[in-house]
Amino acid sequence: MASQERPLHIVTPTIHSMPISKLTGYDVYLKLENLQIPGSFKIRGIGNLIKKASQHGCKKIVCASGGNAGLSAAYAAKTLGIPATIVLPESTSGFVIDKLRNEYGAEVLLHGKVWDDSNKFAAEMAKDSDCLFVHPYDHPDIWEGHSSMIEEAAQQMPCKPDVIIASVGGGGLLNGVMVGMKKVGWSDVTCIAMETIGADCLNVSLKAGKIVTLPDITSIACLGALTPSAKTFEFAQSFEKFHSAVVEDKEAVSACLRFADDHKLLVEPACGASLAAVYGTIIQDLQYRGKLGDVKSALVIVCGTGSSTLKQLQAWRDMFNL
């Protein structure tokens, strides 16, 4: 059993990307959260939440997730010696199911077409007083845990970035990034939130001026939430230098492939959405429209590898003729 004093995540490097910097003409730094043991940044926040709960008598956890949150919850629970039940959408890959069961010893249940269905079912299961319902992204302890990546980056980078780029699903990562930015005095830094079309609940909500629930997820990127968290919507509206942008699945997959060539690392399309901002024209488009000034450095949160496999990435490459 892990020490209760030690965090469940590892300190990840923030590296200067020479190939992407050469491409963009400005310094691009990468916070490599894909190197976390469960495969993504989510172990920071979910690990923080579960560890705190275990210190207050939690005996078991239930979490609904089609990927990274479930993997992180199961890993945290196993490390702390707590039984875990992970509820997955029926579309979840066999790779994730096997990993949860065989590596992390979690009980796995399949329920619902999309994450929202699984989440409602999981919440009903977690009625016992000693059972923790682990929401994948909507809890202050999760945001607090995620904020640690920005605190690390502030110590690792040689300068304050002009731009921070992060992917958005339900908003847990973005909330953590913004909490971290405030902690380290980076509130004046531009933040760009990236989504793929078809999993763009935040972008659609901001355009509507209210929180919107998507009818379905039609993107291959497992950003996965139909509705953004209320705190994410609040942050996005109140943060002075905030921009929401979307890319097509093809652009996200292309970014994953280029990143694999440039850095020999495999990431998922949800992460590719952020990388597409520097491999593509998102920065230039914002500058052209007068919404972004001169950029000398950018920090990209490489959020995770998740359920991606080489075989799956090759299949997506073929699908989009890349």
CSV table of C-alpha atoms in Angstrom, one decimal, residues 44 179 279 295:
chain,number,residue,atom,x,y,z
A,44,ARG,CA,-3.3,13.8,-10.6
A,179,VAL,CA,-6.4,27.0,-11.0
A,279,TYR,CA,0.9,21.5,-35.9
A,295,VAL,CA,3.7,34.5,-29.5
